XYZ file of C-alpha atoms in Angstrom:
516
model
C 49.299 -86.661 -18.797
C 48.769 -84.525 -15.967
C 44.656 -84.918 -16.414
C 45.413 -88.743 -16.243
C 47.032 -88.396 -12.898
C 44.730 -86.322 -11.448
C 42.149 -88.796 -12.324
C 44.462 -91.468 -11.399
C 43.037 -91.786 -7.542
C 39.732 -91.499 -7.955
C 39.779 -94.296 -10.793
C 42.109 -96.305 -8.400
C 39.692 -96.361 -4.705
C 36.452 -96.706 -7.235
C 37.981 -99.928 -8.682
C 38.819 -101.099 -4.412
C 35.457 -100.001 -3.960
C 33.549 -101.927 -6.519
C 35.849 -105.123 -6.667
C 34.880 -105.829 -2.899
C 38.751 -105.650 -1.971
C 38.575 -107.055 1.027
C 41.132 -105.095 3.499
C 38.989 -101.792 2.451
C 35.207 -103.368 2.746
C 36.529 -104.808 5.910
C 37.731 -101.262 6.564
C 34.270 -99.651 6.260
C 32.228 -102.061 8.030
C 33.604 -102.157 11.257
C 33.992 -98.356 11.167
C 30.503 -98.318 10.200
C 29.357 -100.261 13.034
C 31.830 -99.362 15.834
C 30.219 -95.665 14.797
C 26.735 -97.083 15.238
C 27.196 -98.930 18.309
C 28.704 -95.187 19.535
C 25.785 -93.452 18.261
C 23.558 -95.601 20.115
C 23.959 -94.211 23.246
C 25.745 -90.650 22.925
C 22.457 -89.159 21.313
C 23.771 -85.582 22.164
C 27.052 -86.153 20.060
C 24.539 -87.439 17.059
C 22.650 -83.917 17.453
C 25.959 -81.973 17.553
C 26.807 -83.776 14.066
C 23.462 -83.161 12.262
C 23.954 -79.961 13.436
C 27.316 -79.403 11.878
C 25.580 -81.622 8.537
C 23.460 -78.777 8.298
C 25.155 -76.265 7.784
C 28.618 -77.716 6.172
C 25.756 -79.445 2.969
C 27.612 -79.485 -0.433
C 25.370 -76.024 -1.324
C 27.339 -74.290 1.580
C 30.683 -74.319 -0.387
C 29.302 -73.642 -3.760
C 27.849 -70.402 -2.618
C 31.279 -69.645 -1.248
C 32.634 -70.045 -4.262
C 29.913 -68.198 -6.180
C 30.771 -65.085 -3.652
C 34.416 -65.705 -4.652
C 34.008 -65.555 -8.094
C 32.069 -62.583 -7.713
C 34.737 -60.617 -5.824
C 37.004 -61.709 -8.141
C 34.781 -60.830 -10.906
C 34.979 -57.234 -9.586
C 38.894 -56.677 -9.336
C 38.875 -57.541 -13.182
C 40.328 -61.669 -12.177
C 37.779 -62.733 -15.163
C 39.727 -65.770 -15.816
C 39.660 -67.272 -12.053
C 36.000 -65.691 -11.661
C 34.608 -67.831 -14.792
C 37.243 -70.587 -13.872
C 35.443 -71.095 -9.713
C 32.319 -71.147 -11.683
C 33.235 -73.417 -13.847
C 34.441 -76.058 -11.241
C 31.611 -75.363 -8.885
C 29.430 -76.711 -11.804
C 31.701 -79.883 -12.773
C 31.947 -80.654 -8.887
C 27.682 -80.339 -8.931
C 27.446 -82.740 -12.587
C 30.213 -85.283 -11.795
C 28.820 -85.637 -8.122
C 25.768 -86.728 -9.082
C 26.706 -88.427 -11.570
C 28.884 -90.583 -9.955
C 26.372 -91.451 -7.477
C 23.472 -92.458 -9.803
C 26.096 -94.770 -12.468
C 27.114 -96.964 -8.972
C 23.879 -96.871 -7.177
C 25.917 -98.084 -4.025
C 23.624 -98.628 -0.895
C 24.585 -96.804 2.170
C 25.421 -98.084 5.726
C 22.733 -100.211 6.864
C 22.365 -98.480 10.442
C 22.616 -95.092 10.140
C 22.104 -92.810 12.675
C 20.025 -89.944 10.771
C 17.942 -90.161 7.872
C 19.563 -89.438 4.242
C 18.339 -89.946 0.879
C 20.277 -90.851 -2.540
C 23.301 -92.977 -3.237
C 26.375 -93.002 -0.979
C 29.136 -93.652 -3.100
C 31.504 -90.590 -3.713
C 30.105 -88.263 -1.106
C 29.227 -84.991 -2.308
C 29.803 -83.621 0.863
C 33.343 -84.194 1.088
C 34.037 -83.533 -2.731
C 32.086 -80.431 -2.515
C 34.196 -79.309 0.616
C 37.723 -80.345 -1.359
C 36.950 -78.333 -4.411
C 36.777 -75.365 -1.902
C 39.135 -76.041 -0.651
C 41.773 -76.814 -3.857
C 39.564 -73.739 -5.558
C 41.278 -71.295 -2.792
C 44.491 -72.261 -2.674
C 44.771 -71.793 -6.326
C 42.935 -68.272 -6.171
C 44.840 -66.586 -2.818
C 48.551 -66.599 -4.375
C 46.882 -64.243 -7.361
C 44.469 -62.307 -5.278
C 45.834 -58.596 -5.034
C 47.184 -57.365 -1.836
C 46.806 -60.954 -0.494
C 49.812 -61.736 1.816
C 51.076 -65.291 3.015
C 49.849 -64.593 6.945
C 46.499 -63.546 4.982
C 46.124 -66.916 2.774
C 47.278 -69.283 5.646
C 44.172 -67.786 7.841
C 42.349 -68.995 5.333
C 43.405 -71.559 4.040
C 44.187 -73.978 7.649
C 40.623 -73.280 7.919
C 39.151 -74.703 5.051
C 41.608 -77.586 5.668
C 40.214 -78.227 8.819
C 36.666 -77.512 7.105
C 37.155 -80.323 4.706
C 38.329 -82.780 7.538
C 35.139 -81.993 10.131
C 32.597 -82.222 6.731
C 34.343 -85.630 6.005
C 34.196 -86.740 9.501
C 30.909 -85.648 10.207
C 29.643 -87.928 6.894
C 31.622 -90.963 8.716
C 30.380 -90.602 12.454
C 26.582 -90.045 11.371
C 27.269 -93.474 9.738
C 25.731 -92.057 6.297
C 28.648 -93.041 4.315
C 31.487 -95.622 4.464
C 35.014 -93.919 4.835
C 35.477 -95.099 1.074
C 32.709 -93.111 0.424
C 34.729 -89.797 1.527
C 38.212 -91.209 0.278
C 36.429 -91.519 -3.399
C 35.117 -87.818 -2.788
C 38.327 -85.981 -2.315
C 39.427 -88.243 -5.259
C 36.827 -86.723 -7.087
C 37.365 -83.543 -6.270
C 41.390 -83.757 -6.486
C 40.501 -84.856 -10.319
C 38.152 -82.014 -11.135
C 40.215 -79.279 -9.960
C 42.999 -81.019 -12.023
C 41.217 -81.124 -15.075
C 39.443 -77.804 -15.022
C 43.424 -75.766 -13.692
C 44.818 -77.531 -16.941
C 42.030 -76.033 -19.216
C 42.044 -72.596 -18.066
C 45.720 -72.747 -18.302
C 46.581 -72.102 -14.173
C 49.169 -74.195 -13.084
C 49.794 -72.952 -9.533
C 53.044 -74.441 -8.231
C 54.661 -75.093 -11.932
C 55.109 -71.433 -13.469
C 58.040 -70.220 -13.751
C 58.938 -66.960 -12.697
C 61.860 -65.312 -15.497
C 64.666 -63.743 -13.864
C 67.196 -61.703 -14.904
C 70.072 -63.065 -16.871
C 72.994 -62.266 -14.447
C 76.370 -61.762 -16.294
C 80.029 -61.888 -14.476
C 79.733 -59.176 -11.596
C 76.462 -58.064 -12.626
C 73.522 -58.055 -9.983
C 71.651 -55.396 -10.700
C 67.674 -56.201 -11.021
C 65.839 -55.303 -13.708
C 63.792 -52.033 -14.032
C 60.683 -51.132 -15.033
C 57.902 -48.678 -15.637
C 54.802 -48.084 -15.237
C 52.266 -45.969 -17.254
C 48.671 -46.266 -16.356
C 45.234 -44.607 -16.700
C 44.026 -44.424 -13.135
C 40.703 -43.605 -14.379
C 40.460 -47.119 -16.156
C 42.146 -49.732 -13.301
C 39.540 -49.119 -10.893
C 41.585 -49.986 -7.428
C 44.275 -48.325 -8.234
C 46.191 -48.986 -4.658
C 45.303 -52.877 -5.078
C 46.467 -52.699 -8.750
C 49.643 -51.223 -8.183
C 50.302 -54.034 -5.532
C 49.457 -56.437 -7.566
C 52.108 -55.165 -10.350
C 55.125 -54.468 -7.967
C 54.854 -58.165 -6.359
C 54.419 -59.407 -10.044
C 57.303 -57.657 -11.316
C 59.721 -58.329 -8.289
C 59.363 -61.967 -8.063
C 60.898 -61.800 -11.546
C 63.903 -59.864 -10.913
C 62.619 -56.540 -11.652
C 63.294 -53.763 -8.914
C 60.250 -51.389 -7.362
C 59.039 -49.565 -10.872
C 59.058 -46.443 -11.290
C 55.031 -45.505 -11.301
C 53.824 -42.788 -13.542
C 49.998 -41.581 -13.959
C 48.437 -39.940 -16.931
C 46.636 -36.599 -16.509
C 43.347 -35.564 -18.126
C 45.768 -32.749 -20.367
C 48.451 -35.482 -21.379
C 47.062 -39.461 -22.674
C 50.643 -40.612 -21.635
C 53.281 -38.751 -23.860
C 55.433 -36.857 -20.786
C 55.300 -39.990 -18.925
C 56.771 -42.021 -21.846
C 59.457 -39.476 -21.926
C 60.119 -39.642 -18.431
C 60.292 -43.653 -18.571
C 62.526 -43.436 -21.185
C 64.780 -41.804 -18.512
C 64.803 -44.188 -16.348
C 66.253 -46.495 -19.254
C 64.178 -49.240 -18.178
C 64.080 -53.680 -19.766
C 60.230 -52.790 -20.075
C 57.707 -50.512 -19.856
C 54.184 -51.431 -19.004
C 51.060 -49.419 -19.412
C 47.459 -50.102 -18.225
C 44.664 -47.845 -19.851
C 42.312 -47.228 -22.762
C 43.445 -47.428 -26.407
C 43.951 -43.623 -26.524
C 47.061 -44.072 -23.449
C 48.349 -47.319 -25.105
C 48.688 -44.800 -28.589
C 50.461 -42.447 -26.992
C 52.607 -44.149 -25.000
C 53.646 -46.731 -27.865
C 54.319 -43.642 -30.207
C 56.383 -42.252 -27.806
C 58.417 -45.658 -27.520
C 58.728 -46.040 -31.065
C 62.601 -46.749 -32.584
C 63.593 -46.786 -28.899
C 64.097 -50.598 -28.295
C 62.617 -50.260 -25.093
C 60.067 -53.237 -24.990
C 56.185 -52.230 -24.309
C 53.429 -54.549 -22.428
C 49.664 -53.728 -22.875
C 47.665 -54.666 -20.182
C 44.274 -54.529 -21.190
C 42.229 -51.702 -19.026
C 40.040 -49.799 -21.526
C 36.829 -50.333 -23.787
C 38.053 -51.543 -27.019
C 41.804 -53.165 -25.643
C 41.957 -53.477 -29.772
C 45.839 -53.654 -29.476
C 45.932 -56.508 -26.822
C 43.211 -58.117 -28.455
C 44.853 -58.381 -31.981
C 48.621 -59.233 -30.357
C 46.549 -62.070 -28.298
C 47.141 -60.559 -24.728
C 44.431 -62.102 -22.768
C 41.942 -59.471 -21.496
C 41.956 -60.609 -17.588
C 44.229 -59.297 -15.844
C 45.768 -61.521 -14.107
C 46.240 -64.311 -16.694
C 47.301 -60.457 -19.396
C 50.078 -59.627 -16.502
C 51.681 -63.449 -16.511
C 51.572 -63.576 -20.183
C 53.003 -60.198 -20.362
C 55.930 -61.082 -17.923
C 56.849 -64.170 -19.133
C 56.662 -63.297 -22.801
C 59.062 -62.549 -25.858
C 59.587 -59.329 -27.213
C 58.376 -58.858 -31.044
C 58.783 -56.020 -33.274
C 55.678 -54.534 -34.968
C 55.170 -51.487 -37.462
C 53.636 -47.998 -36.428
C 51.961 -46.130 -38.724
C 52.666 -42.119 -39.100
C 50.284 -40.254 -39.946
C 48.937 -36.472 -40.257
C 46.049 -33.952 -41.652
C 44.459 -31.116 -41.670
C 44.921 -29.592 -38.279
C 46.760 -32.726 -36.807
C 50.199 -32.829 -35.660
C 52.281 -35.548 -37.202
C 51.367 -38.559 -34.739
C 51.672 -42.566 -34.966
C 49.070 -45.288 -34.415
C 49.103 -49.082 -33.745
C 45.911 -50.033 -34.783
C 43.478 -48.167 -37.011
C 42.705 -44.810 -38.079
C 39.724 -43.407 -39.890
C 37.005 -41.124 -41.154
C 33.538 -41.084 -41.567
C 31.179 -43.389 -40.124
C 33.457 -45.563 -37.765
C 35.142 -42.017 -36.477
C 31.415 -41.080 -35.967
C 30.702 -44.095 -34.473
C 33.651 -43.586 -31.805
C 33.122 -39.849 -31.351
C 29.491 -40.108 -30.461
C 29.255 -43.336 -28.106
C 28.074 -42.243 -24.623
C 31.076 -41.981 -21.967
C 29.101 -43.056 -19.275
C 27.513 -46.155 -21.486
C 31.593 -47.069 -22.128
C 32.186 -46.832 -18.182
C 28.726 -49.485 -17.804
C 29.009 -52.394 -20.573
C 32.412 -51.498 -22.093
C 32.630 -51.651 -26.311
C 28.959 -52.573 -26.710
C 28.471 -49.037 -25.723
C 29.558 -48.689 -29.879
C 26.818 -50.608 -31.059
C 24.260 -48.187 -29.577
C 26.450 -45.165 -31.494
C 25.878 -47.045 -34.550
C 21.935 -47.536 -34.166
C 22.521 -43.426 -34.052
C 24.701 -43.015 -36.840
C 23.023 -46.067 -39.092
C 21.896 -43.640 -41.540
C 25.356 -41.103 -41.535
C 25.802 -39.647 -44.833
C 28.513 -40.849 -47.717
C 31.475 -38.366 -48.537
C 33.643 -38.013 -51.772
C 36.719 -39.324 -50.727
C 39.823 -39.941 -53.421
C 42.514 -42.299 -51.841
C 45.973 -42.459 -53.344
C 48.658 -45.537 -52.232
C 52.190 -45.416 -52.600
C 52.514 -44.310 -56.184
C 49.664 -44.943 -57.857
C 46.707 -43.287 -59.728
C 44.194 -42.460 -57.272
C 40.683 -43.530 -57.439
C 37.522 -41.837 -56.221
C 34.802 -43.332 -54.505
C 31.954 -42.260 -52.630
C 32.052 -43.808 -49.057
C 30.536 -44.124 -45.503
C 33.608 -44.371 -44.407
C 37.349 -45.189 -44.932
C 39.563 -47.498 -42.258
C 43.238 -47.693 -42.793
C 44.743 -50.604 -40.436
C 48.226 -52.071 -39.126
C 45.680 -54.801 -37.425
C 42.615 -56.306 -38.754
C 40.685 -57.750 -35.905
C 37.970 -55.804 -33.932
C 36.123 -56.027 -31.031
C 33.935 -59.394 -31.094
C 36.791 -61.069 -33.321
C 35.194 -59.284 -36.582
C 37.754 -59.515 -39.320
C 37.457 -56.096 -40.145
C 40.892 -56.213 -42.293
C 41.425 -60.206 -42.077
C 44.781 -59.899 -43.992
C 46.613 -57.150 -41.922
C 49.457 -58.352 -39.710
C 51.231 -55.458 -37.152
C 54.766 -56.837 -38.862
C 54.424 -57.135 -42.498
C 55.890 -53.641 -43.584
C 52.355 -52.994 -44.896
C 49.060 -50.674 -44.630
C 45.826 -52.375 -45.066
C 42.856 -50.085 -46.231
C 39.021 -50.865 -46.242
C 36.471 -48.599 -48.259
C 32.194 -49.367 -46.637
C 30.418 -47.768 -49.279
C 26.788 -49.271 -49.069
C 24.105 -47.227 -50.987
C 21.287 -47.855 -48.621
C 20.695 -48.825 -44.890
C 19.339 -51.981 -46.682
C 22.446 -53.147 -47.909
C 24.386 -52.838 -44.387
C 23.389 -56.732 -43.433
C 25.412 -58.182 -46.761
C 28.064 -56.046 -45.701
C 28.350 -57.175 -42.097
C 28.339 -60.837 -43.763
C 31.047 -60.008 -46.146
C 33.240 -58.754 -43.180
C 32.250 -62.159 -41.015
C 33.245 -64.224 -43.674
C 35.956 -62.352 -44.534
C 35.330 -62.493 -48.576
C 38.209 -60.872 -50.693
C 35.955 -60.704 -53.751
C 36.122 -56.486 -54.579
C 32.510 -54.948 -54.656
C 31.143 -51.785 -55.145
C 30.267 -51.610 -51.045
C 33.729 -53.045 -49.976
C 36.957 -52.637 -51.195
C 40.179 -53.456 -49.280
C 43.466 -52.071 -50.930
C 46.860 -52.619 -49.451
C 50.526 -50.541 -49.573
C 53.377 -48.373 -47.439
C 51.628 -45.374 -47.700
C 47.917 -44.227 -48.076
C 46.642 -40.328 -48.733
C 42.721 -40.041 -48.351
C 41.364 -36.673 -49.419
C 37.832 -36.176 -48.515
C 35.298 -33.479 -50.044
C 33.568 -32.384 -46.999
C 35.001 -31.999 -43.470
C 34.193 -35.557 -41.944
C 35.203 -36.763 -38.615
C 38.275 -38.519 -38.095
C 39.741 -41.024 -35.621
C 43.047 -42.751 -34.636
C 43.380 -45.627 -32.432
C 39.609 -45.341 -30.940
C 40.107 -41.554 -30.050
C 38.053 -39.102 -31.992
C 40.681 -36.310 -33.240
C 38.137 -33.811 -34.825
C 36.939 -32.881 -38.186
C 39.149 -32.575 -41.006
C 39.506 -33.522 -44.892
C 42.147 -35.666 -45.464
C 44.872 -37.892 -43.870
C 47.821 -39.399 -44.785
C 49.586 -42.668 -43.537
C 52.935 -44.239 -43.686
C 54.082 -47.439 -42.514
C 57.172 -47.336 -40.194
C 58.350 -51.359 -40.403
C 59.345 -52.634 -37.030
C 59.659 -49.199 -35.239
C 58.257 -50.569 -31.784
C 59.137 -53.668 -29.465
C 56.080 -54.969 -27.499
C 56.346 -57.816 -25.053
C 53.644 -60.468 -26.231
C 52.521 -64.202 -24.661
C 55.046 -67.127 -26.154
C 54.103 -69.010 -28.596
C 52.122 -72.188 -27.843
């Protein structure tokens, strides 16, 4: 409905336009020749307006919003990065478009030369979409205050008024002409806001539940990797306005050290007895932290600021961080399982996602640091090229009471989640709630056979073969019978033997987006 109504204008003044309705044509023409009688003999007013012409053309404000995007881009704002682009592009399509389905003449004495159709003008369109385009980007642009956006913004109000008048007073296009391009442009920002899910003006902001005589705010913490949030300074504005516009009180900030992932600070926000706990950083601090948390009731938001974000990703927290923060904030709280687990030379510790040995432990223990930092979790796939040919262990695996069964394996996965980087269904039937442990055994023979493999895993087939097996229970023991290297949650933890695993059903409360 709300696409319709954005649309609503533009359909409305095209109809006037094309029907010949006769207040508006009359409109147009004697602007258009009051304009050109004016023109006639002010020739230094024409030059000031193809001056201004030049350098306010439609390309003007799409490089604007390219350099937007791209700043944007850079403080981790994905989501309104790829969203600018987007509407740059629809703006560039639809404006042509438009022109070349009404082929409408324009004014018959104009006072500079211009090609092309003249009805919606691209000019003024192009100028409205910057316009709309900022003031739905400056409310979530970090460290952006309201004196800050309105120096901005009356500007490119007033820039969308002189582009529109300058189309009118060179006598290049009728004032329907402009009227039908900020229609246009009203409509495209509509429809592409409504897609990407940004609704500036209509979210609402949860406060606290006040009870008889209590006004206290809310309080909160924060646990983040400053190695993995870049700005940190513009990042911790950007959560302290978030948070306080929803009742919560200035949050108590807490940053991990290179000799502790996150576990003191957990114990120091549980403390503070906070209604939530956020924490920013690689899969490693979001581990910790979450172990930490477990059976404590104390609610847990992930925002996304690592390589792999495999926790996020799998409780579908977007990966931007400004759309992952909203989501976050304005979310429900769900209870998922941990998973205990120890070994050989590993303290009893707890994971949300996976753990494992052999190859994918290999895989995560040997991908270049610096490669992470550059492209992120494709810096894994060159790790693999490396490890392709790592060698198969004797492993015997054991769950819950059973006989145990002996296989030999590349390598062993044990999962409370099932979805990996790229969306590949690693473990497609695993759910974080179910009071379950999935397990998948990769046991192909030869390199050769890696390609059906991947394809089994893509399509997610359940059929049991002799190079993938998937077993399910509460508890798992794998016993390998050479040292092999081990993982949990994306962090190699050494070599090692064995491991064992136990579910813990509903230990930890994470704050998730609402259901759709």
């Amino acid at each position: 409905m709300t696409v319709v109504l954005g649309a609503l204008p533009f359909t409305v003044i095209t109809l006037l336009v094309f029907n010949t309705w006769p207040p508006l044509r009359r409109w147009d023409l004697s602007v258009a020749t009051e304009v050109a009688e004016y023109g006639a003999t002010h020739q230094n007013v024409v030059r000031f307006w193809e001056v201004v012409s030049a350098v306010t053309v439609p390309w003007t404000a799409r490089g604007i919003i390219v350099v937007v995007a791209a700043y944007l881009w850079h403080r981790r704002a994905r989501l309104l990065a790829v969203w600018l682009v987007v509407t740059a592009g629809a703006e560039l399509g639809l404006a042509q478009a438009v022109k070349h389905i009404f082929h409408r003449p324009r004014p018959v004495e104009m006072l500079v030369e211009a090609d092309g159709w003249s009805y919606v003008s691209g000019h003024a369109t192009a100028a409205f979409v910057l316009a709309g385009a900022l003031g739905v980007v400056l409310p979530s642009v970090r460290g952006w205050r309201r004196r800050f956006r309105l120096l901005v913004t009356l500007p490119t109000i007033a820039v969308v008024w002189i582009v529109s008048v300058d189309r009118v007073v060179l006598d290049v296009q009728y004032v329907s002409d402009v009227l039908g391009g900020w229609a246009l442009g009203l409509a495209i920002l509509t429809a592409t806001s409504i897609g990407f899910g940004l609704r500036p003006g209509l979210r609402r902001r949860r406060r606290r539940t006040i009870t008889a005589g209590d006004s206290s705010p809310l309080r909160a913490a924060v646990i983040v990797n400053p190695i993995k949030v870049g700005d940190g300074v513009a990042f911790r504005r950007k959560i302290t306005r978030a948070l306080a516009v929803r009742g919560y009180d200035d949050p108590l900030w807490l940053e991990t050290r290179i000799d502790d992932a996150g576990n003191a600070m957990a114990k120091r926000a549980i403390e503070h007895e906070p209604d939530l706990v956020l924490v920013a950083g690689g899969d490693g601090t979001v581990r910790v932290v979450c172990a930490a948390l477990s059976n404590t009731g104390i609610p847990v938001g992930v925002i996304p600021a690592g390589t792999g974000n495999l926790l996020a990703r799998n409780l579908h927290i977007p990966l931007d961080l400004d759309d992952a923060l909203e989501r976050i904030l304005d979310g429900r709280d769900r209870r998922i399982d941990l998973v205990k687990v120890h070994g050989d030379g590993l303290d009893t510790d707890r994971f949300a996602v996976m753990a494992g040995l052999g190859l994918d432990a290999a895989i995560i223990s040997e991908a270049p640091p610096h490669l992470k930092a550059q492209i992120g979790w494709t810096a894994y796939l060159v790790s693999a090229a490396r490890n392709i040919n790592h060698p198969s262990v004797q492993v015997r695996i054991r769950l819950d009471d059973d006989e145990p069964v002996e296989r030999r394996v590349r390598t062993v996965v044990i999962g409370n989640v099932g979805m990996l980087q790229a969306n590949i269904p690693l473990l497609p039937d695993a759910r974080p709630d179910d009071g379950l442990i999935d397990v998948v055994v990769i046991a192909p023979r030869r390199v050769t056979q890696w390609p059906l493999v991947f394809w089994r895993v893509m399509t997610r087939t359940k059929r049991t073969e002799m190079y993938l097996e998937r077993f399910t229970g509460r508890k798992v023991e794998i016993n390998a019978a050479a040292d092999v290297q081990r993982q949990l949650d994306g962090d190699g933890i050494g070599m090692g033997r064995w491991l064992t695993a136990e579910v813990e059903p509903g230990s930890l409360v994470v704050r998730v987006p609402k259901r759709r």
